[in-house]
PDB file of C-alpha atoms in Angstrom:
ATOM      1  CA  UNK A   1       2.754  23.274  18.060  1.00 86.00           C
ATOM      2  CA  UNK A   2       1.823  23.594  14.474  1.00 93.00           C
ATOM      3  CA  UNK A   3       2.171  21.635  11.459  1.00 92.00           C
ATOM      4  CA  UNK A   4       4.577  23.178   8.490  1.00 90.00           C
ATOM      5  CA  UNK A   5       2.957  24.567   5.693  1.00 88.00           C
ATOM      6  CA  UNK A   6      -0.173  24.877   7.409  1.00 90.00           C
ATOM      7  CA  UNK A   7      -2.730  27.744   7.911  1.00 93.00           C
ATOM      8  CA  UNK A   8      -4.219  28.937  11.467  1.00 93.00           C
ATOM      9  CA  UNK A   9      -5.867  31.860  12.762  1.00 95.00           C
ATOM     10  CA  UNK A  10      -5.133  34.158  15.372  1.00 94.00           C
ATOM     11  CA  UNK A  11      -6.684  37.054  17.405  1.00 93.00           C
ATOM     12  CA  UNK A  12      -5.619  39.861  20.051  1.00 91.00           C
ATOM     13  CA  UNK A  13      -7.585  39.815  22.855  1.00 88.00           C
ATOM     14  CA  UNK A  14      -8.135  42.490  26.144  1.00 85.00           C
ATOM     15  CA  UNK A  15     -10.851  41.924  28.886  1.00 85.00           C
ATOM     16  CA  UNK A  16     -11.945  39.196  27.237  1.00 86.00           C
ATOM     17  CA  UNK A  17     -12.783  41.228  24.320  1.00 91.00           C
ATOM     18  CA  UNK A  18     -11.389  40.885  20.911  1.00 90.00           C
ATOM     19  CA  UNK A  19      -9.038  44.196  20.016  1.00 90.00           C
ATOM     20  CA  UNK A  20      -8.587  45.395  16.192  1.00 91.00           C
ATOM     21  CA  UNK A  21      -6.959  47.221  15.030  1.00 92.00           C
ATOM     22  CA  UNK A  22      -4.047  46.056  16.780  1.00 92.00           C
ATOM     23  CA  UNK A  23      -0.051  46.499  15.506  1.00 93.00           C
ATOM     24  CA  UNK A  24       1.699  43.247  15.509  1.00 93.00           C
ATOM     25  CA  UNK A  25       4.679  41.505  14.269  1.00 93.00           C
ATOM     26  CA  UNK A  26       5.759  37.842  13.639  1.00 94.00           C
ATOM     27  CA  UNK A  27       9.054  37.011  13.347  1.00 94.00           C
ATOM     28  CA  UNK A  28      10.280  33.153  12.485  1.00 94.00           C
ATOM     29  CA  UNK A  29      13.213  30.783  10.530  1.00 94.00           C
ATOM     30  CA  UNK A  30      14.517  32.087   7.446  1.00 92.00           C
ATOM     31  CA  UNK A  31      14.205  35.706   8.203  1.00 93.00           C
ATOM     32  CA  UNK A  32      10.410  35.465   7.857  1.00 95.00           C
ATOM     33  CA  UNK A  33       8.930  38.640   8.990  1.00 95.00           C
ATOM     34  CA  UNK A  34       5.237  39.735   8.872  1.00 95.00           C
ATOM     35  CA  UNK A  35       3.253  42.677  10.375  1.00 94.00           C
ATOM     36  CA  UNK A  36      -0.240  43.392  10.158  1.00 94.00           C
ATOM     37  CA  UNK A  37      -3.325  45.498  12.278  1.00 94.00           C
ATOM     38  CA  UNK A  38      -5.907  43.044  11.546  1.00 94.00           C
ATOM     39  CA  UNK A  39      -7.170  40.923  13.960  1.00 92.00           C
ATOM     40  CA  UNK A  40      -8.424  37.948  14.240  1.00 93.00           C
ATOM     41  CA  UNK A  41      -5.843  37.436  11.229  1.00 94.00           C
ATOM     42  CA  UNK A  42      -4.267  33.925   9.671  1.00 94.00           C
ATOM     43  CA  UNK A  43      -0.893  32.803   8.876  1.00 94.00           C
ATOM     44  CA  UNK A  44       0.481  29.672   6.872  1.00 94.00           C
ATOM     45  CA  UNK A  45       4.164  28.322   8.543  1.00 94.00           C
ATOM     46  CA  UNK A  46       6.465  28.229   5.801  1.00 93.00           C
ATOM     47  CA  UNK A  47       9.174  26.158   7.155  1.00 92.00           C
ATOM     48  CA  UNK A  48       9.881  24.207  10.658  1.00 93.00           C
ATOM     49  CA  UNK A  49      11.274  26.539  13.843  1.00 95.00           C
ATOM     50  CA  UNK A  50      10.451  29.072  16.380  1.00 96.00           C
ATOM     51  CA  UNK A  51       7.845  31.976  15.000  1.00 96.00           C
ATOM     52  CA  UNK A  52       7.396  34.710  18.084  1.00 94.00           C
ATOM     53  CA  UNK A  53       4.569  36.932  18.223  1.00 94.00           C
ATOM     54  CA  UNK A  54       4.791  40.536  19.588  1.00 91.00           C
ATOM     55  CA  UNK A  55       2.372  43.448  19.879  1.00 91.00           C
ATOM     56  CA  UNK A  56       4.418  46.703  18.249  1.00 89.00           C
ATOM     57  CA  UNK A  57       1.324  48.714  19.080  1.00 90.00           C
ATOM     58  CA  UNK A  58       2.066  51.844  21.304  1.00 88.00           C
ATOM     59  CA  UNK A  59      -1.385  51.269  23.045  1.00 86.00           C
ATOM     60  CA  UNK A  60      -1.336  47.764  24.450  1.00 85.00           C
ATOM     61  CA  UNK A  61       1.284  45.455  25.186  1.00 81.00           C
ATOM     62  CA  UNK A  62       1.894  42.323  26.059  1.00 78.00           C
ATOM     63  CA  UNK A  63       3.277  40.778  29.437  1.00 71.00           C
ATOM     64  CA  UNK A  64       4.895  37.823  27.906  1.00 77.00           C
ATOM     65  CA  UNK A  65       6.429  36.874  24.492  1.00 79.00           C
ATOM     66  CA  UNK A  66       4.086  34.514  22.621  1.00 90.00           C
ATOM     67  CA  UNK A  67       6.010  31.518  20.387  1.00 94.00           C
ATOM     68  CA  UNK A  68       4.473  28.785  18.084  1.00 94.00           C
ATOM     69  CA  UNK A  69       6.522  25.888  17.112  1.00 94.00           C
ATOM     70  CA  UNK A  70       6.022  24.674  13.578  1.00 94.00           C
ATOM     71  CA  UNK A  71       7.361  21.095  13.060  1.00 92.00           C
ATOM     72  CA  UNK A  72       8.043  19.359   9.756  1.00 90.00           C
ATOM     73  CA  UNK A  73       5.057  16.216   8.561  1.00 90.00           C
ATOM     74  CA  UNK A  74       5.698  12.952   8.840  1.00 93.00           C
ATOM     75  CA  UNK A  75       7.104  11.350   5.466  1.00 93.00           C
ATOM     76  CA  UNK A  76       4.237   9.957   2.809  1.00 96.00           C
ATOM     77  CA  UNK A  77       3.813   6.091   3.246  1.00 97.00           C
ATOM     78  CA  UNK A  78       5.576   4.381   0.632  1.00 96.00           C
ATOM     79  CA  UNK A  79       3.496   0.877   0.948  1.00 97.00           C
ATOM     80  CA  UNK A  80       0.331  -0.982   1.991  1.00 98.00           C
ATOM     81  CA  UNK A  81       1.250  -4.484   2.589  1.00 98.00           C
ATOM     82  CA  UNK A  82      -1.989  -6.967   1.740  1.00 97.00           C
ATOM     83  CA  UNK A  83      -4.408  -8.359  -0.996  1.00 97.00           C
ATOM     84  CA  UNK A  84      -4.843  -6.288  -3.915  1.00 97.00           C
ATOM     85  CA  UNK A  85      -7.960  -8.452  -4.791  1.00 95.00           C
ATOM     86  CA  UNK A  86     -10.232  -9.690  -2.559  1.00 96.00           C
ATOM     87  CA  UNK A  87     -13.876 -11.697  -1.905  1.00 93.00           C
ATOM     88  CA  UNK A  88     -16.408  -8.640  -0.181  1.00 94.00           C
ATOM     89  CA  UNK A  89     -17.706  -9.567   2.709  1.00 92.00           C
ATOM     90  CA  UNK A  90     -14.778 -11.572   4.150  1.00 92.00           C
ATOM     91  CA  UNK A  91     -12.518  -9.603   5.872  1.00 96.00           C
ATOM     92  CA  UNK A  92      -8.704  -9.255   5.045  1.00 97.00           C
ATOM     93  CA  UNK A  93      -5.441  -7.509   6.751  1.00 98.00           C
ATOM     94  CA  UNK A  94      -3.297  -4.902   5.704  1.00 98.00           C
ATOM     95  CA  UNK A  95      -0.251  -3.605   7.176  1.00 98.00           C
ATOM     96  CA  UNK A  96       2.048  -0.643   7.212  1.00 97.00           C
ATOM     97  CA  UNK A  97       5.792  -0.046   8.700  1.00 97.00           C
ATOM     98  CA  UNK A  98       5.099   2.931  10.835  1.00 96.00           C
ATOM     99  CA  UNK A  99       8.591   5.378  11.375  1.00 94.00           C
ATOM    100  CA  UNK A 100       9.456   5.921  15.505  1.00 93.00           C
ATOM    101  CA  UNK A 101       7.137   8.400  16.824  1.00 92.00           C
ATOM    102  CA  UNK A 102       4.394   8.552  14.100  1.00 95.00           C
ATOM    103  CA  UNK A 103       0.956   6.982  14.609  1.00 97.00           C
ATOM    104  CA  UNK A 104      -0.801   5.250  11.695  1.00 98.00           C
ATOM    105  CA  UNK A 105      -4.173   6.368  10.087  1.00 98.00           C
ATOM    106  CA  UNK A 106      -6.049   4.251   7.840  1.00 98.00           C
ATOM    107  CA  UNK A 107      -9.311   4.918   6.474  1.00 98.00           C
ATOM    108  CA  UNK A 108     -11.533   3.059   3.408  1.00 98.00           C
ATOM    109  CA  UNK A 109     -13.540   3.453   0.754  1.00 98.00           C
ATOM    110  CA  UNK A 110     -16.450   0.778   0.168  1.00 97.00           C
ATOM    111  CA  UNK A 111     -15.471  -1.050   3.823  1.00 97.00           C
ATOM    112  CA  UNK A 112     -15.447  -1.326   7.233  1.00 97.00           C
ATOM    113  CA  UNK A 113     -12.427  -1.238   9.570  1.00 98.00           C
ATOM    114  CA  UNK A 114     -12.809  -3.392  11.783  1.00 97.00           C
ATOM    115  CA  UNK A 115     -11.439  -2.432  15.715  1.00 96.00           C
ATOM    116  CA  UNK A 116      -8.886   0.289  15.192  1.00 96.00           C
ATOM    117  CA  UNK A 117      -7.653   2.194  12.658  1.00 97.00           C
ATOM    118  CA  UNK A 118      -4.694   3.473  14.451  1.00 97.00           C
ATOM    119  CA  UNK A 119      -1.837   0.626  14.589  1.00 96.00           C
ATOM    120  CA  UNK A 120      -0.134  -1.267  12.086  1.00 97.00           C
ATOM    121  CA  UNK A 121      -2.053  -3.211  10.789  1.00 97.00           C
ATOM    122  CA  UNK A 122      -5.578  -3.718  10.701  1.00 98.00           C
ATOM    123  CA  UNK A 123      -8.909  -5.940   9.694  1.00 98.00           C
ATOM    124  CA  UNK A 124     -10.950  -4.701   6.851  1.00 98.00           C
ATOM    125  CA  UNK A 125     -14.719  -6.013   5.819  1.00 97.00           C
ATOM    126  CA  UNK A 126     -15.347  -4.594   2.122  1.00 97.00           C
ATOM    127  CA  UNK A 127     -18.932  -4.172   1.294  1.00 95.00           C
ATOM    128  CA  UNK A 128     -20.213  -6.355  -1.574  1.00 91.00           C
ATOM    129  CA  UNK A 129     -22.929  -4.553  -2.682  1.00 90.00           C
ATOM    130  CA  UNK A 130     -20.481  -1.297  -3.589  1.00 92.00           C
ATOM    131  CA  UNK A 131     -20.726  -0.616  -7.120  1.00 89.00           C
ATOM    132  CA  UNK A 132     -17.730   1.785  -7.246  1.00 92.00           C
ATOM    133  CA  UNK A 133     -13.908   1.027  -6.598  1.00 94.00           C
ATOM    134  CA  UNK A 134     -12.713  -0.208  -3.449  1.00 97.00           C
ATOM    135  CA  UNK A 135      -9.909   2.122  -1.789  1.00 98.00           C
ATOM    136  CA  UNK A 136      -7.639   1.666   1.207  1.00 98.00           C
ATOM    137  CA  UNK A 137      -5.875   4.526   2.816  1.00 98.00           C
ATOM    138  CA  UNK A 138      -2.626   5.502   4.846  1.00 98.00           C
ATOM    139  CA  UNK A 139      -1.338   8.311   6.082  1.00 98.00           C
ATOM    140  CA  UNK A 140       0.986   8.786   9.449  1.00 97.00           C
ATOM    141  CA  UNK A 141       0.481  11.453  12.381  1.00 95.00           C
ATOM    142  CA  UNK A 142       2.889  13.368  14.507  1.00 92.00           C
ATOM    143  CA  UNK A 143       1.694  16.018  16.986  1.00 88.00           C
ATOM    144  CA  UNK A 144      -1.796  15.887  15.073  1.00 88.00           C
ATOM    145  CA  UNK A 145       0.770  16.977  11.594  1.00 92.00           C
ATOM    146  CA  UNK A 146      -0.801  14.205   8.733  1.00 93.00           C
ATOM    147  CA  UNK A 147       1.296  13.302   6.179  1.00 95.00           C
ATOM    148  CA  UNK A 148      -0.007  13.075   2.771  1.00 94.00           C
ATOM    149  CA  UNK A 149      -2.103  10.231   2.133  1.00 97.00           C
ATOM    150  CA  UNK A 150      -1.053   7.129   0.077  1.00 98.00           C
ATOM    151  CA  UNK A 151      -4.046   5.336  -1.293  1.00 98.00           C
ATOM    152  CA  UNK A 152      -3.986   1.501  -2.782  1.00 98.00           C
ATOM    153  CA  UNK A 153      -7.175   0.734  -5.261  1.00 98.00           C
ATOM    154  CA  UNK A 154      -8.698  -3.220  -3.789  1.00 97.00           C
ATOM    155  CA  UNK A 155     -10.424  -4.934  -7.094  1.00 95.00           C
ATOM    156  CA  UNK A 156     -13.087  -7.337  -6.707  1.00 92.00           C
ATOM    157  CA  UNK A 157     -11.825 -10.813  -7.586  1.00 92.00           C
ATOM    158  CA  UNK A 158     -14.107 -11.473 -10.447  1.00 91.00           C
ATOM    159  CA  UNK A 159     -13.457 -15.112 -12.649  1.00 94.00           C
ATOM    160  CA  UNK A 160     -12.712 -14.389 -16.039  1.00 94.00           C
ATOM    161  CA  UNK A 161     -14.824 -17.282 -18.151  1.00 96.00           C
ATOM    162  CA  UNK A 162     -13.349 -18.847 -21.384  1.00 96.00           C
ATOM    163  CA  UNK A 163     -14.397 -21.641 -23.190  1.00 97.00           C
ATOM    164  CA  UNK A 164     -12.375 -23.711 -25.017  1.00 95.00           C
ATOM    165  CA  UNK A 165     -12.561 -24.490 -29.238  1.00 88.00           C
ATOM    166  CA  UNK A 166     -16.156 -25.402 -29.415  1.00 87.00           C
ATOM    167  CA  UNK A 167     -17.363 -27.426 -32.314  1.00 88.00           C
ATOM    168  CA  UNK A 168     -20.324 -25.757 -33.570  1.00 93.00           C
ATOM    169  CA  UNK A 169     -21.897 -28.532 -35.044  1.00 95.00           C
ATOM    170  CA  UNK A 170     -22.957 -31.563 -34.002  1.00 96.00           C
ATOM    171  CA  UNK A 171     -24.478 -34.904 -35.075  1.00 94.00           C
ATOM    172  CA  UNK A 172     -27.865 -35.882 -33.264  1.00 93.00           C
ATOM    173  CA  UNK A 173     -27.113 -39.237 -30.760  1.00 93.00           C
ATOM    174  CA  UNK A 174     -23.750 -38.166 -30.246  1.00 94.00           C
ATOM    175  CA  UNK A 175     -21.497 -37.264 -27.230  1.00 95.00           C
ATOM    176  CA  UNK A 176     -19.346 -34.056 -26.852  1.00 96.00           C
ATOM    177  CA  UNK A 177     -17.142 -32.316 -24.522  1.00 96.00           C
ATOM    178  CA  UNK A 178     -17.409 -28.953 -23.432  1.00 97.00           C
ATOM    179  CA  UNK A 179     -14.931 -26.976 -21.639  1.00 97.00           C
ATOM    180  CA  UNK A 180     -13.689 -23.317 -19.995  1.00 97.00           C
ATOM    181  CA  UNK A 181     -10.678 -22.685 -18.400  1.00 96.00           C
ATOM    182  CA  UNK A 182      -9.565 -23.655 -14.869  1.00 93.00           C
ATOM    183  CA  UNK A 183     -10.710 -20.809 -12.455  1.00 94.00           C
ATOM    184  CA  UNK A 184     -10.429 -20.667  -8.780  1.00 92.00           C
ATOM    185  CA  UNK A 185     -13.929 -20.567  -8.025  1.00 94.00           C
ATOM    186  CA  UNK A 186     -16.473 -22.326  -5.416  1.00 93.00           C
ATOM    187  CA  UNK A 187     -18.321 -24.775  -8.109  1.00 95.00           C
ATOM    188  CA  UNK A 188     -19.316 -24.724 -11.467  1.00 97.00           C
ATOM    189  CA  UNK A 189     -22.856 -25.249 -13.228  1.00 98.00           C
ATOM    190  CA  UNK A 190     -23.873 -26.476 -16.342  1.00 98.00           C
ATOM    191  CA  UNK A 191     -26.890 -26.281 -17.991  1.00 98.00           C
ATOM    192  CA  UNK A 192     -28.437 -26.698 -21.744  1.00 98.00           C
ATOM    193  CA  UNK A 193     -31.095 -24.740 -23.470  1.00 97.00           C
ATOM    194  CA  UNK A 194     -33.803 -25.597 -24.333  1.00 97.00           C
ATOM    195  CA  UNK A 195     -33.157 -29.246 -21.974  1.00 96.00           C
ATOM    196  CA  UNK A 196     -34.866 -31.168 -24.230  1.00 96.00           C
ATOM    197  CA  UNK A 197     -31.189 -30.405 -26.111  1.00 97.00           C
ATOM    198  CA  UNK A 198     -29.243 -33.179 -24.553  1.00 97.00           C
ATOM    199  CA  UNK A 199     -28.113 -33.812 -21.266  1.00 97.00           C
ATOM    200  CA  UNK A 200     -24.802 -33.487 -19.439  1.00 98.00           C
ATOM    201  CA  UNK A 201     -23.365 -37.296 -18.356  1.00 97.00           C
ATOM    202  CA  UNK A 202     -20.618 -36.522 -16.636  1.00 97.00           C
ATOM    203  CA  UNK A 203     -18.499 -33.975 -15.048  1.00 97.00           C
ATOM    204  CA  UNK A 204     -21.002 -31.333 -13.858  1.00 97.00           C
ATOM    205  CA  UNK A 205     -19.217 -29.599 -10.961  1.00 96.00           C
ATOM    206  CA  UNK A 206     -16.294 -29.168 -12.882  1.00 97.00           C
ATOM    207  CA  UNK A 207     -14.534 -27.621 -15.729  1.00 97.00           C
ATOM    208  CA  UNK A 208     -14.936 -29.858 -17.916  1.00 97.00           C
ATOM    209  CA  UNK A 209     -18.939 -31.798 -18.886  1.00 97.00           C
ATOM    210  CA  UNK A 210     -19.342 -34.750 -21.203  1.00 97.00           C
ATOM    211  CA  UNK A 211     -22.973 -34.149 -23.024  1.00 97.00           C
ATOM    212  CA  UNK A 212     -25.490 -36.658 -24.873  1.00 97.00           C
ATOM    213  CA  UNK A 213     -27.575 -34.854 -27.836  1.00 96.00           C
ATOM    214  CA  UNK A 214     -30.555 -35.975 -28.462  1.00 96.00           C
ATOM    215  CA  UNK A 215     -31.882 -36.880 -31.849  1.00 93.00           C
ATOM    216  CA  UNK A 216     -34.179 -33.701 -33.005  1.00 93.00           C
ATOM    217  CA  UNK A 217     -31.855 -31.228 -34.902  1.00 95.00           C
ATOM    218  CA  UNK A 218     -32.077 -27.708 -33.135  1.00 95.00           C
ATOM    219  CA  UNK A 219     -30.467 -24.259 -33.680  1.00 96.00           C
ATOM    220  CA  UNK A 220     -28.439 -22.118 -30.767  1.00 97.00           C
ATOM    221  CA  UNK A 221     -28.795 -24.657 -28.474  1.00 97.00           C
ATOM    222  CA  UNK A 222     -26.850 -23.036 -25.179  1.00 97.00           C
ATOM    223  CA  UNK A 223     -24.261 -24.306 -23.499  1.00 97.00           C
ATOM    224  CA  UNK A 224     -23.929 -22.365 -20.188  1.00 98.00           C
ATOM    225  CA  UNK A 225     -21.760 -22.774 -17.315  1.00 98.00           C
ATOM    226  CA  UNK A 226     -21.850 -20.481 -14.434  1.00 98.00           C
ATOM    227  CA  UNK A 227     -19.318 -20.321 -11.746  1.00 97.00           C
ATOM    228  CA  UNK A 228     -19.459 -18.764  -7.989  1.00 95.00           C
ATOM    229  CA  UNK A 229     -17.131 -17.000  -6.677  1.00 92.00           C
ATOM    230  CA  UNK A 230     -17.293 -14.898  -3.779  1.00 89.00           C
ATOM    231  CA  UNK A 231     -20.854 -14.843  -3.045  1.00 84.00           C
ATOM    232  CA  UNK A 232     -21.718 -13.750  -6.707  1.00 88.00           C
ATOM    233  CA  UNK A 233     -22.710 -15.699  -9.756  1.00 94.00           C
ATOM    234  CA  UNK A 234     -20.745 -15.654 -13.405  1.00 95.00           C
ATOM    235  CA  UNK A 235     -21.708 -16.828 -16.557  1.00 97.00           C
ATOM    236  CA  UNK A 236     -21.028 -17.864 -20.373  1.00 97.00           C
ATOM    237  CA  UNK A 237     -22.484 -19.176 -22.884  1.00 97.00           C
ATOM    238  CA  UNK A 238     -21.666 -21.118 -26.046  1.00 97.00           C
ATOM    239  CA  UNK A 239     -23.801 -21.428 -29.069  1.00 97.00           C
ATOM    240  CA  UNK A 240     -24.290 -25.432 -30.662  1.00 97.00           C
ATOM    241  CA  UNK A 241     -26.291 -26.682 -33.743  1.00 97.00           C
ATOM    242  CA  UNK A 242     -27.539 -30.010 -33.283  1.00 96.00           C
ATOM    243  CA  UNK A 243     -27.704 -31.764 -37.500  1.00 94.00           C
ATOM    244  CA  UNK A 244     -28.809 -34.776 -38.341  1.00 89.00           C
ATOM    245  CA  UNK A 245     -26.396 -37.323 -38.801  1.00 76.00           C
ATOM    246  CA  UNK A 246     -25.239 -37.680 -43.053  1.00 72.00           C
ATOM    247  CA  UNK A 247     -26.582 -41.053 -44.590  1.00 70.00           C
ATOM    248  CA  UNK A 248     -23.775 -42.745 -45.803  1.00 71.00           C
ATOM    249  CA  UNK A 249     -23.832 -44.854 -49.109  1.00 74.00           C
ATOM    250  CA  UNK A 250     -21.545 -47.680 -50.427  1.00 75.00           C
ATOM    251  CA  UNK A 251     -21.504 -48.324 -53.715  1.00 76.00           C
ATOM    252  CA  UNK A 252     -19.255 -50.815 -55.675  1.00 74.00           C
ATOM    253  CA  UNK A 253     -19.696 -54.651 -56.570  1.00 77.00           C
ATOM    254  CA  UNK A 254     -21.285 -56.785 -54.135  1.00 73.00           C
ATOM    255  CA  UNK A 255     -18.981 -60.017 -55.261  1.00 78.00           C
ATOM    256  CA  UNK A 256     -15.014 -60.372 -55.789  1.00 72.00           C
ATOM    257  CA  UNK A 257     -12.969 -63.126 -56.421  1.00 76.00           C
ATOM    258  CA  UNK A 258     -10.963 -64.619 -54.336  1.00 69.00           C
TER     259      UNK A 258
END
């Protein structure tokens, strides 16, 4: 048994010797002929059916007809079933309908299968320190016939960082609040630069910190949070002049009547 549209070889043998040249014929579906003297020789199976091989040479012959069945692949897989992003290193399940009769065949790119890689569905560990794109595959298998191969691309689940309107400015001895967007992640940092800055008061831990600045004006004082997620650290960073605060004057008569 042979898969369609595949290409095998083929040789004439006598004594346990190879014989060429040699006259044969093939005959198959379709009205496919071909003849040739060369052997070993090769031939790709157009179509599915019955392809019979006889010897037309008047010096040998052979005792019994020889016939190759060439059956159709199985259909393409038309869907992966699992998480299109994932944390590496923690391993995740995907799963396949396969049709009656076909076995499944998965294989991946950047990961680890975990047990086999021949049912349904199956565990798979992908490798965090992979720099290029993660890639599951599926194809199914009839007869040892593989269907083409459907692959899914698997993206890292990386945080994407934004802070909120920042105030550029602010006044020495005074409080602000800093904040980024809500992100599933596993905590949050904050830190100042240089420390002698100011100091966060509340809400470290969280998306959201309440910060004292000291006195001493400074320029491009930092503002960084850093989140972890998935075993690997993100950061941002927001840029804050510390002023001193304006001297404010009243002027006007010190006495009015009553």
């Amino acid at each position: 048994i042979v898969c369609s549209n595949s290409t095998h070889n083929y040789s004439f043998t006598y004594d346990g010797s190879t014989i060429s040249p040699v006259q044969w014929q093939i005959t198959g579906p379709d009205g496919y002929s071909l003849t040739g003297t060369d052997s070993p020789f090769s031939i790709t199976f157009p179509s599915t059916g019955i392809y019979s091989v006889s010897v037309t040479d008047p010096d040998y012959c052979m005792t019994e007809l020889f016939q190759i069945q060439a059956i159709d692949n199985p259909q393409t897989p038309t869907a992966i079933s699992g998480p299109l992003t994932v944390c590496p290193g923690i391993p995740v399940s995907y799963s396949c309908v396969v049709p009656n009769g076909a076995t499944a065949n998965w294989e991946v790119t950047n990961g680890t299968i975990i047990g086999s890689n021949t049912s349904s569905q199956v565990m798979v560990n992908f490798d965090p320190l992979a720099t290029t794109p993660y890639e599951i595959k599926l194809s199914f298998v009839v007869d040892d016939c593989y269907s083409d191969v459907l692959t899914t691309i698997i993206n890292r689940d990386t945080p994407i960082i934004t802070f909120n309107v920042v105030e550029p400015l602010v006044c020495g001895s005074s409080y602000a609040t800093y904040s980024i967007n809500a992100i599933d992640v596993d905590n949050y940092e904050w830190t100042i630069f240089p420390a002698s800055a100011g100091s966060v008061q509340s809400g470290q831990n969280t998306n959201e910190v309440y910060i004292l600045w000291n006195q001493t004006p400074q320029t491009n004082v930092e503002v960084t949070v850093t989140v972890r997620k998935c075993g690997k650290d993100y950061s941002d960073t927001t840029l804050v002049d510390i002023i001193n605060a304006p001297a404010i004057t009243i002027s006007g008569p010190t006495e009015a009547c009553t």
